[in-house]
């Protein structure tokens, strides 16, 4: 059998992830492979750590990549920071809050799950009422819940957790690189992000950062493999981290000047993330965040000009994801299918109680461009009209262009 060369169809990815990788990132991935302990390569690793700290806006020593998807990054940090029997509070307001619960159940944590109607976020009073009961080791929460397009405010949550002596571990998978997240200023003990969303690299790496509070726990659980340990490597006093591959203690040594062998670094993905971070810092964080906000404003103006309902509490909508209620006269699969087949634009469905009720449009990273916003609005309008949905022709793109003109 003769197999064809890989030659994917060109797509405009307007989903909540993955999104289009920056062409500079794709070019970087084609560079020559270096050995993982080649001084050139370890220098790149060090630069990746330095640039990651700037993006997270943190001074945390432990800021590096894990060779896994964003879900694996969540599991790495949670299984390292949370011991069996630790009491953890999870304020869940969408699908991925339940994912945190799933991971922590497997850690043997004692979990309290607060649930909120999808399309809303938590008030600090609701979370504090539970923390007042005492005994919580940590709060684990989602920053940007892509399943609903809602974004949980964090600026006061860090202070609240500190007041009750609880760690704050945050999933910022969908927001890092597109939304301002000052980790140190907000008092976040750990943050986990994916590379396939606002970072605009392929999926396959997770960016993590955590402070000394979690670092102390990791050291108390440390256990170096017998085949590479030295007499200076002493086992910790707390239960060891159950995963070998996702062992924060060994990953720390791997990324430290010690370069203690743990796994073979994913060379091309290291190039990709290094270049993606370089592109982000070259653009500038303030300018990057402003770009996402402007494109979100234009997108929403166009959607509302069509008479479409934007889902959820708009006060807490993510600037990088917009959910719209599917209008009568068309179903989700038809809408998404025609967008993809006729225009090469991919948008997303949702999950659970919102499956079949909303469509989610991403506005992330390299995909967050004026031309993509205008193209998506025009295509969406055409598909709706073709299926008999009454929308004012031309108003959507005109409304978005007005936003750009006034900006």
Tab-separated table of C-alpha atoms in Angstrom:
chain	number	residue	atom	x	y	z
A	1	UNK	CA	0.000	0.000	0.000
A	2	UNK	CA	1.253	3.505	-0.819
A	3	UNK	CA	0.604	6.123	1.842
A	4	UNK	CA	0.146	9.779	1.018
A	5	UNK	CA	2.336	12.572	2.248
A	6	UNK	CA	0.831	14.489	5.142
A	7	UNK	CA	-0.780	17.553	3.582
A	8	UNK	CA	-3.583	18.877	5.819
A	9	UNK	CA	-6.258	21.154	4.420
A	10	UNK	CA	-5.778	24.798	5.390
A	11	UNK	CA	-8.039	25.713	8.295
A	12	UNK	CA	-8.910	28.832	10.229
A	13	UNK	CA	-9.054	27.521	13.789
A	14	UNK	CA	-11.514	29.596	15.785
A	15	UNK	CA	-12.029	27.039	18.530
A	16	UNK	CA	-11.119	27.332	22.225
A	17	UNK	CA	-8.093	25.174	21.347
A	18	UNK	CA	-6.169	24.077	19.555
A	19	UNK	CA	-5.618	27.279	17.639
A	20	UNK	CA	-3.309	28.167	14.786
A	21	UNK	CA	0.377	27.948	15.632
A	22	UNK	CA	2.418	31.016	14.831
A	23	UNK	CA	4.344	30.319	11.577
A	24	UNK	CA	7.554	31.290	13.386
A	25	UNK	CA	6.864	28.481	15.836
A	26	UNK	CA	6.377	25.958	13.056
A	27	UNK	CA	9.631	27.063	11.432
A	28	UNK	CA	11.470	26.683	14.742
A	29	UNK	CA	10.198	23.115	15.044
A	30	UNK	CA	12.016	22.169	11.832
A	31	UNK	CA	15.441	23.027	13.291
A	32	UNK	CA	18.143	20.367	13.773
A	33	UNK	CA	17.711	18.039	16.733
A	34	UNK	CA	20.172	18.581	19.564
A	35	UNK	CA	21.027	16.174	22.360
A	36	UNK	CA	19.218	16.907	25.589
A	37	UNK	CA	22.454	17.661	27.457
A	38	UNK	CA	24.105	19.599	24.633
A	39	UNK	CA	25.083	22.998	26.129
A	40	UNK	CA	23.198	24.729	23.301
A	41	UNK	CA	20.055	22.851	24.237
A	42	UNK	CA	20.313	23.335	28.001
A	43	UNK	CA	20.850	27.046	27.347
A	44	UNK	CA	17.544	27.056	25.444
A	45	UNK	CA	15.869	25.337	28.397
A	46	UNK	CA	17.180	28.029	30.730
A	47	UNK	CA	15.882	30.755	28.418
A	48	UNK	CA	12.479	29.029	28.274
A	49	UNK	CA	12.319	29.190	32.067
A	50	UNK	CA	13.277	32.871	32.074
A	51	UNK	CA	10.676	33.804	29.462
A	52	UNK	CA	8.004	31.708	31.204
A	53	UNK	CA	8.565	33.672	34.407
A	54	UNK	CA	7.951	36.900	32.498
A	55	UNK	CA	4.716	35.568	31.033
A	56	UNK	CA	3.488	34.252	34.408
A	57	UNK	CA	4.711	37.522	35.970
A	58	UNK	CA	6.441	35.629	38.741
A	59	UNK	CA	9.797	35.203	40.412
A	60	UNK	CA	9.120	31.525	41.149
A	61	UNK	CA	12.271	29.459	40.747
A	62	UNK	CA	10.179	26.448	39.755
A	63	UNK	CA	8.816	27.612	36.404
A	64	UNK	CA	9.348	25.203	33.529
A	65	UNK	CA	7.858	22.849	30.931
A	66	UNK	CA	6.452	19.372	31.361
A	67	UNK	CA	6.441	17.131	28.284
A	68	UNK	CA	2.727	16.407	28.360
A	69	UNK	CA	-0.533	18.054	27.386
A	70	UNK	CA	-2.188	20.663	29.575
A	71	UNK	CA	-4.197	17.936	31.304
A	72	UNK	CA	-0.942	16.202	32.140
A	73	UNK	CA	0.367	19.488	33.531
A	74	UNK	CA	-2.640	19.709	35.837
A	75	UNK	CA	-2.082	16.153	36.987
A	76	UNK	CA	1.641	16.818	37.535
A	77	UNK	CA	1.079	19.754	39.875
A	78	UNK	CA	-1.947	18.319	41.680
A	79	UNK	CA	-0.393	14.898	42.337
A	80	UNK	CA	2.774	16.581	43.556
A	81	UNK	CA	1.175	19.160	45.843
A	82	UNK	CA	-1.731	17.144	47.252
A	83	UNK	CA	-1.143	14.116	49.492
A	84	UNK	CA	-3.696	11.389	50.251
A	85	UNK	CA	-6.161	12.678	52.836
A	86	UNK	CA	-5.537	16.374	52.140
A	87	UNK	CA	-8.698	18.422	52.194
A	88	UNK	CA	-9.286	20.350	48.946
A	89	UNK	CA	-12.037	22.759	47.911
A	90	UNK	CA	-13.038	22.863	44.233
A	91	UNK	CA	-15.385	25.639	43.068
A	92	UNK	CA	-16.667	24.124	39.805
A	93	UNK	CA	-18.594	26.210	37.272
A	94	UNK	CA	-18.137	24.053	34.165
A	95	UNK	CA	-16.691	20.856	32.740
A	96	UNK	CA	-13.081	21.438	33.723
A	97	UNK	CA	-13.834	22.043	37.384
A	98	UNK	CA	-15.069	18.464	37.361
A	99	UNK	CA	-11.780	17.411	35.754
A	100	UNK	CA	-9.913	18.802	38.765
A	101	UNK	CA	-12.227	16.727	40.941
A	102	UNK	CA	-11.495	13.623	38.843
A	103	UNK	CA	-7.721	14.070	39.171
A	104	UNK	CA	-7.818	14.835	42.886
A	105	UNK	CA	-10.050	11.843	43.615
A	106	UNK	CA	-7.285	9.681	42.170
A	107	UNK	CA	-4.808	11.471	44.463
A	108	UNK	CA	-6.826	10.290	47.449
A	109	UNK	CA	-7.769	13.829	48.422
A	110	UNK	CA	-10.757	14.635	50.612
A	111	UNK	CA	-12.763	16.854	48.261
A	112	UNK	CA	-15.505	19.381	48.794
A	113	UNK	CA	-17.096	20.255	45.460
A	114	UNK	CA	-18.955	23.561	45.207
A	115	UNK	CA	-21.121	23.670	42.095
A	116	UNK	CA	-22.377	26.705	40.231
A	117	UNK	CA	-24.806	26.998	37.341
A	118	UNK	CA	-22.942	26.859	34.023
A	119	UNK	CA	-22.675	30.377	32.633
A	120	UNK	CA	-21.916	31.996	36.010
A	121	UNK	CA	-18.923	32.318	38.351
A	122	UNK	CA	-18.462	32.325	42.114
A	123	UNK	CA	-18.682	35.292	44.454
A	124	UNK	CA	-15.895	35.417	47.039
A	125	UNK	CA	-18.500	35.150	49.798
A	126	UNK	CA	-19.580	31.738	48.524
A	127	UNK	CA	-16.036	30.398	48.621
A	128	UNK	CA	-15.246	32.015	51.976
A	129	UNK	CA	-18.330	30.480	53.565
A	130	UNK	CA	-16.818	27.052	52.886
A	131	UNK	CA	-13.237	27.987	53.806
A	132	UNK	CA	-14.489	29.227	57.182
A	133	UNK	CA	-15.223	25.621	58.105
A	134	UNK	CA	-11.469	25.151	58.276
A	135	UNK	CA	-8.957	22.434	57.542
A	136	UNK	CA	-8.495	23.029	53.826
A	137	UNK	CA	-5.051	22.314	52.415
A	138	UNK	CA	-5.855	23.892	49.070
A	139	UNK	CA	-8.361	25.465	46.729
A	140	UNK	CA	-8.126	24.192	43.143
A	141	UNK	CA	-9.984	26.202	40.535
A	142	UNK	CA	-10.314	27.054	36.869
A	143	UNK	CA	-9.483	30.566	35.701
A	144	UNK	CA	-11.024	30.455	32.222
A	145	UNK	CA	-13.724	27.788	31.896
A	146	UNK	CA	-13.796	27.205	28.146
A	147	UNK	CA	-16.869	24.956	28.343
A	148	UNK	CA	-18.974	27.976	29.324
A	149	UNK	CA	-16.749	30.930	28.272
A	150	UNK	CA	-16.763	32.246	31.853
A	151	UNK	CA	-13.695	33.594	33.695
A	152	UNK	CA	-13.424	33.381	37.484
A	153	UNK	CA	-11.952	36.543	39.080
A	154	UNK	CA	-8.739	35.681	40.913
A	155	UNK	CA	-7.451	39.001	42.204
A	156	UNK	CA	-9.191	38.561	45.573
A	157	UNK	CA	-9.153	34.770	45.736
A	158	UNK	CA	-5.432	34.600	46.495
A	159	UNK	CA	-5.874	36.897	49.498
A	160	UNK	CA	-8.835	34.845	50.660
A	161	UNK	CA	-6.878	31.593	50.497
A	162	UNK	CA	-3.962	33.127	52.369
A	163	UNK	CA	-6.363	34.300	55.080
A	164	UNK	CA	-7.439	30.688	55.645
A	165	UNK	CA	-3.964	29.202	55.125
A	166	UNK	CA	-4.958	27.294	51.984
A	167	UNK	CA	-2.890	26.878	48.833
A	168	UNK	CA	-4.401	28.242	45.609
A	169	UNK	CA	-3.762	26.066	42.551
A	170	UNK	CA	-5.115	27.500	39.295
A	171	UNK	CA	-5.813	26.045	35.872
A	172	UNK	CA	-4.981	28.894	33.480
A	173	UNK	CA	-4.734	26.540	30.511
A	174	UNK	CA	-6.990	28.670	28.323
A	175	UNK	CA	-5.975	32.137	29.511
A	176	UNK	CA	-2.188	32.374	29.841
A	177	UNK	CA	-0.837	34.386	26.941
A	178	UNK	CA	-4.133	36.072	26.174
A	179	UNK	CA	-5.200	37.445	29.553
A	180	UNK	CA	-3.265	39.327	32.228
A	181	UNK	CA	-2.317	36.860	35.004
A	182	UNK	CA	0.083	38.446	37.532
A	183	UNK	CA	0.813	35.292	39.525
A	184	UNK	CA	2.832	36.882	42.339
A	185	UNK	CA	0.607	39.946	42.708
A	186	UNK	CA	-2.520	37.785	42.954
A	187	UNK	CA	-0.939	35.331	45.392
A	188	UNK	CA	-1.380	32.215	43.257
A	189	UNK	CA	0.639	29.302	44.631
A	190	UNK	CA	0.638	27.349	41.368
A	191	UNK	CA	-0.532	27.869	37.794
A	192	UNK	CA	-0.736	25.420	34.919
A	193	UNK	CA	-1.119	26.368	31.245
A	194	UNK	CA	-1.307	24.617	27.890
A	195	UNK	CA	0.655	25.531	24.782
A	196	UNK	CA	-2.117	24.907	22.236
A	197	UNK	CA	-4.277	27.873	23.167
A	198	UNK	CA	-3.150	31.484	23.680
A	199	UNK	CA	0.531	30.457	23.617
A	200	UNK	CA	0.006	29.453	19.947
A	201	UNK	CA	2.240	26.398	19.797
A	202	UNK	CA	1.110	22.811	19.146
A	203	UNK	CA	-0.343	20.725	21.947
A	204	UNK	CA	2.194	18.575	23.757
A	205	UNK	CA	3.756	20.728	26.472
A	206	UNK	CA	2.456	22.223	29.687
A	207	UNK	CA	3.857	25.356	31.301
A	208	UNK	CA	3.843	25.269	35.093
A	209	UNK	CA	4.930	27.550	37.883
A	210	UNK	CA	4.743	27.074	41.647
A	211	UNK	CA	6.113	28.869	44.656
A	212	UNK	CA	8.086	27.863	47.749
A	213	UNK	CA	4.946	26.747	49.608
A	214	UNK	CA	4.444	23.923	47.125
A	215	UNK	CA	8.176	23.400	46.632
A	216	UNK	CA	8.458	22.485	50.324
A	217	UNK	CA	5.770	19.824	49.923
A	218	UNK	CA	7.499	18.414	46.851
A	219	UNK	CA	10.830	18.161	48.683
A	220	UNK	CA	9.141	16.388	51.574
A	221	UNK	CA	7.799	13.795	49.090
A	222	UNK	CA	11.007	13.445	47.086
A	223	UNK	CA	12.346	10.078	46.044
A	224	UNK	CA	15.103	9.841	43.436
A	225	UNK	CA	15.295	6.689	41.298
A	226	UNK	CA	17.750	4.113	42.575
A	227	UNK	CA	19.655	3.947	39.290
A	228	UNK	CA	20.626	7.632	39.347
A	229	UNK	CA	20.557	8.643	43.008
A	230	UNK	CA	23.627	9.566	45.019
A	231	UNK	CA	24.352	9.350	48.734
A	232	UNK	CA	23.162	12.956	49.021
A	233	UNK	CA	19.670	12.009	47.810
A	234	UNK	CA	17.550	11.322	50.894
A	235	UNK	CA	13.905	10.269	50.702
A	236	UNK	CA	11.309	12.703	52.011
A	237	UNK	CA	9.105	12.166	55.027
A	238	UNK	CA	5.732	12.501	53.286
A	239	UNK	CA	4.171	9.853	51.023
A	240	UNK	CA	6.071	9.768	47.706
A	241	UNK	CA	4.475	11.165	44.559
A	242	UNK	CA	2.669	8.189	42.954
A	243	UNK	CA	3.702	8.947	39.353
A	244	UNK	CA	7.269	8.551	38.154
A	245	UNK	CA	6.863	10.452	34.903
A	246	UNK	CA	4.880	13.299	36.476
A	247	UNK	CA	7.117	13.544	39.558
A	248	UNK	CA	7.696	17.207	40.363
A	249	UNK	CA	10.730	16.396	42.518
A	250	UNK	CA	12.535	14.641	39.694
A	251	UNK	CA	11.400	17.236	37.150
A	252	UNK	CA	12.883	19.951	39.354
A	253	UNK	CA	16.249	18.165	39.270
A	254	UNK	CA	15.980	17.706	35.512
A	255	UNK	CA	15.413	21.428	34.920
A	256	UNK	CA	17.944	22.524	37.560
A	257	UNK	CA	21.685	23.057	36.924
A	258	UNK	CA	22.076	19.494	38.187
A	259	UNK	CA	20.365	18.208	34.987
A	260	UNK	CA	19.655	14.880	36.658
A	261	UNK	CA	18.362	12.561	33.946
A	262	UNK	CA	14.640	11.862	34.099
A	263	UNK	CA	13.296	11.632	30.548
A	264	UNK	CA	14.409	12.678	27.075
A	265	UNK	CA	13.233	16.214	26.495
A	266	UNK	CA	10.885	16.699	23.527
A	267	UNK	CA	13.383	18.669	21.476
A	268	UNK	CA	11.121	20.085	18.769
A	269	UNK	CA	8.434	21.045	21.286
A	270	UNK	CA	11.094	22.802	23.345
A	271	UNK	CA	11.987	24.800	20.240
A	272	UNK	CA	8.289	25.513	19.666
A	273	UNK	CA	7.570	26.817	23.146
A	274	UNK	CA	10.806	28.811	23.264
A	275	UNK	CA	9.859	30.544	20.012
A	276	UNK	CA	6.225	31.038	21.064
A	277	UNK	CA	7.334	32.711	24.284
A	278	UNK	CA	9.834	34.841	22.384
A	279	UNK	CA	7.050	35.989	20.044
A	280	UNK	CA	4.789	36.839	22.988
A	281	UNK	CA	7.442	38.911	24.733
A	282	UNK	CA	8.418	40.623	21.476
A	283	UNK	CA	4.808	41.708	20.997
A	284	UNK	CA	4.686	42.806	24.635
A	285	UNK	CA	2.254	41.560	27.265
A	286	UNK	CA	0.227	44.764	27.452
A	287	UNK	CA	-0.150	44.956	23.672
A	288	UNK	CA	-1.009	41.265	23.453
A	289	UNK	CA	-3.741	41.471	26.067
A	290	UNK	CA	-5.138	44.613	24.407
A	291	UNK	CA	-5.234	42.812	21.033
A	292	UNK	CA	-7.348	39.996	22.474
A	293	UNK	CA	-9.711	42.465	24.155
A	294	UNK	CA	-10.156	44.479	20.941
A	295	UNK	CA	-10.826	41.402	18.796
A	296	UNK	CA	-13.274	40.100	21.395
A	297	UNK	CA	-15.109	43.430	21.391
A	298	UNK	CA	-15.342	43.356	17.582
A	299	UNK	CA	-16.531	39.748	17.560
A	300	UNK	CA	-19.226	40.396	20.150
A	301	UNK	CA	-20.379	43.538	18.343
A	302	UNK	CA	-20.785	41.528	15.152
A	303	UNK	CA	-22.643	38.697	16.845
A	304	UNK	CA	-25.032	41.087	18.569
A	305	UNK	CA	-25.597	42.961	15.295
A	306	UNK	CA	-26.838	39.659	13.874
A	307	UNK	CA	-29.283	39.419	16.752
A	308	UNK	CA	-27.524	36.416	18.287
A	309	UNK	CA	-27.558	35.852	22.048
A	310	UNK	CA	-24.167	35.647	23.736
A	311	UNK	CA	-24.322	32.982	26.433
A	312	UNK	CA	-23.709	33.505	30.120
A	313	UNK	CA	-22.919	36.342	32.496
A	314	UNK	CA	-21.312	38.885	30.157
A	315	UNK	CA	-19.632	40.649	33.085
A	316	UNK	CA	-17.453	37.560	33.522
A	317	UNK	CA	-17.066	36.420	29.906
A	318	UNK	CA	-13.573	35.416	28.825
A	319	UNK	CA	-12.038	37.759	26.236
A	320	UNK	CA	-10.578	34.716	24.483
A	321	UNK	CA	-13.736	32.565	24.166
A	322	UNK	CA	-17.279	33.572	23.202
A	323	UNK	CA	-20.279	31.241	23.420
A	324	UNK	CA	-23.435	31.943	21.434
A	325	UNK	CA	-26.824	30.338	21.822
A	326	UNK	CA	-27.712	28.391	18.674
A	327	UNK	CA	-30.690	30.167	17.062
A	328	UNK	CA	-33.846	28.368	16.023
A	329	UNK	CA	-33.762	27.050	12.494
A	330	UNK	CA	-30.366	25.355	12.603
A	331	UNK	CA	-28.669	22.726	14.748
A	332	UNK	CA	-25.109	22.718	16.010
A	333	UNK	CA	-23.681	19.967	13.766
A	334	UNK	CA	-25.111	21.631	10.649
A	335	UNK	CA	-23.769	25.031	11.628
A	336	UNK	CA	-20.299	23.722	12.463
A	337	UNK	CA	-20.240	21.385	9.463
A	338	UNK	CA	-21.032	24.111	6.953
A	339	UNK	CA	-18.575	26.525	8.564
A	340	UNK	CA	-15.868	23.892	8.170
A	341	UNK	CA	-16.784	22.446	4.778
A	342	UNK	CA	-17.713	25.676	3.008
A	343	UNK	CA	-15.320	28.132	4.629
A	344	UNK	CA	-12.590	26.040	6.271
A	345	UNK	CA	-13.413	27.603	9.655
A	346	UNK	CA	-13.618	25.403	12.724
A	347	UNK	CA	-15.705	26.445	15.717
A	348	UNK	CA	-16.630	24.231	18.659
A	349	UNK	CA	-19.589	22.672	20.373
A	350	UNK	CA	-19.777	22.359	24.165
A	351	UNK	CA	-20.329	19.645	26.761
A	352	UNK	CA	-22.816	18.301	29.258
A	353	UNK	CA	-25.884	20.507	29.770
A	354	UNK	CA	-24.714	22.908	27.038
A	355	UNK	CA	-24.127	20.295	24.345
A	356	UNK	CA	-26.250	21.205	21.324
A	357	UNK	CA	-27.269	24.532	22.863
A	358	UNK	CA	-24.240	26.750	22.265
A	359	UNK	CA	-21.401	27.208	19.817
A	360	UNK	CA	-18.038	28.348	21.158
A	361	UNK	CA	-15.769	30.660	19.177
A	362	UNK	CA	-12.136	30.984	20.169
A	363	UNK	CA	-10.174	34.234	19.928
A	364	UNK	CA	-6.782	32.976	21.023
A	365	UNK	CA	-3.151	33.717	20.328
A	366	UNK	CA	-2.195	33.732	16.657
A	367	UNK	CA	-5.814	33.060	15.674
A	368	UNK	CA	-6.844	36.310	17.363
A	369	UNK	CA	-6.565	38.496	14.265
A	370	UNK	CA	-8.827	41.122	12.707
A	371	UNK	CA	-9.088	39.198	9.436
A	372	UNK	CA	-10.127	36.000	11.261
A	373	UNK	CA	-12.806	37.846	13.226
A	374	UNK	CA	-14.263	39.411	10.070
A	375	UNK	CA	-14.013	36.146	8.118
A	376	UNK	CA	-15.740	34.191	10.902
A	377	UNK	CA	-18.578	36.717	11.211
A	378	UNK	CA	-19.154	36.748	7.448
A	379	UNK	CA	-19.131	32.968	7.220
A	380	UNK	CA	-21.455	32.562	10.213
A	381	UNK	CA	-23.902	35.048	8.729
A	382	UNK	CA	-23.888	33.234	5.373
A	383	UNK	CA	-24.486	29.831	6.970
A	384	UNK	CA	-27.366	31.143	9.062
A	385	UNK	CA	-29.040	32.833	6.086
A	386	UNK	CA	-28.578	29.710	3.964
A	387	UNK	CA	-30.483	27.745	6.589
A	388	UNK	CA	-33.367	30.179	6.818
A	389	UNK	CA	-32.318	31.989	9.990
A	390	UNK	CA	-33.292	35.622	9.681
A	391	UNK	CA	-30.292	37.855	10.310
A	392	UNK	CA	-29.638	41.347	8.889
A	393	UNK	CA	-27.257	40.801	5.989
A	394	UNK	CA	-23.998	42.725	6.257
A	395	UNK	CA	-24.586	44.171	9.707
A	396	UNK	CA	-22.226	41.821	11.539
A	397	UNK	CA	-19.065	42.663	9.621
A	398	UNK	CA	-20.036	46.343	9.541
A	399	UNK	CA	-20.419	46.412	13.334
A	400	UNK	CA	-17.052	44.755	13.832
A	401	UNK	CA	-15.376	47.147	11.397
A	402	UNK	CA	-16.842	50.056	13.342
A	403	UNK	CA	-15.172	48.734	16.503
A	404	UNK	CA	-11.837	48.535	14.746
A	405	UNK	CA	-12.306	52.008	13.226
A	406	UNK	CA	-13.028	53.554	16.629
A	407	UNK	CA	-10.065	51.769	18.203
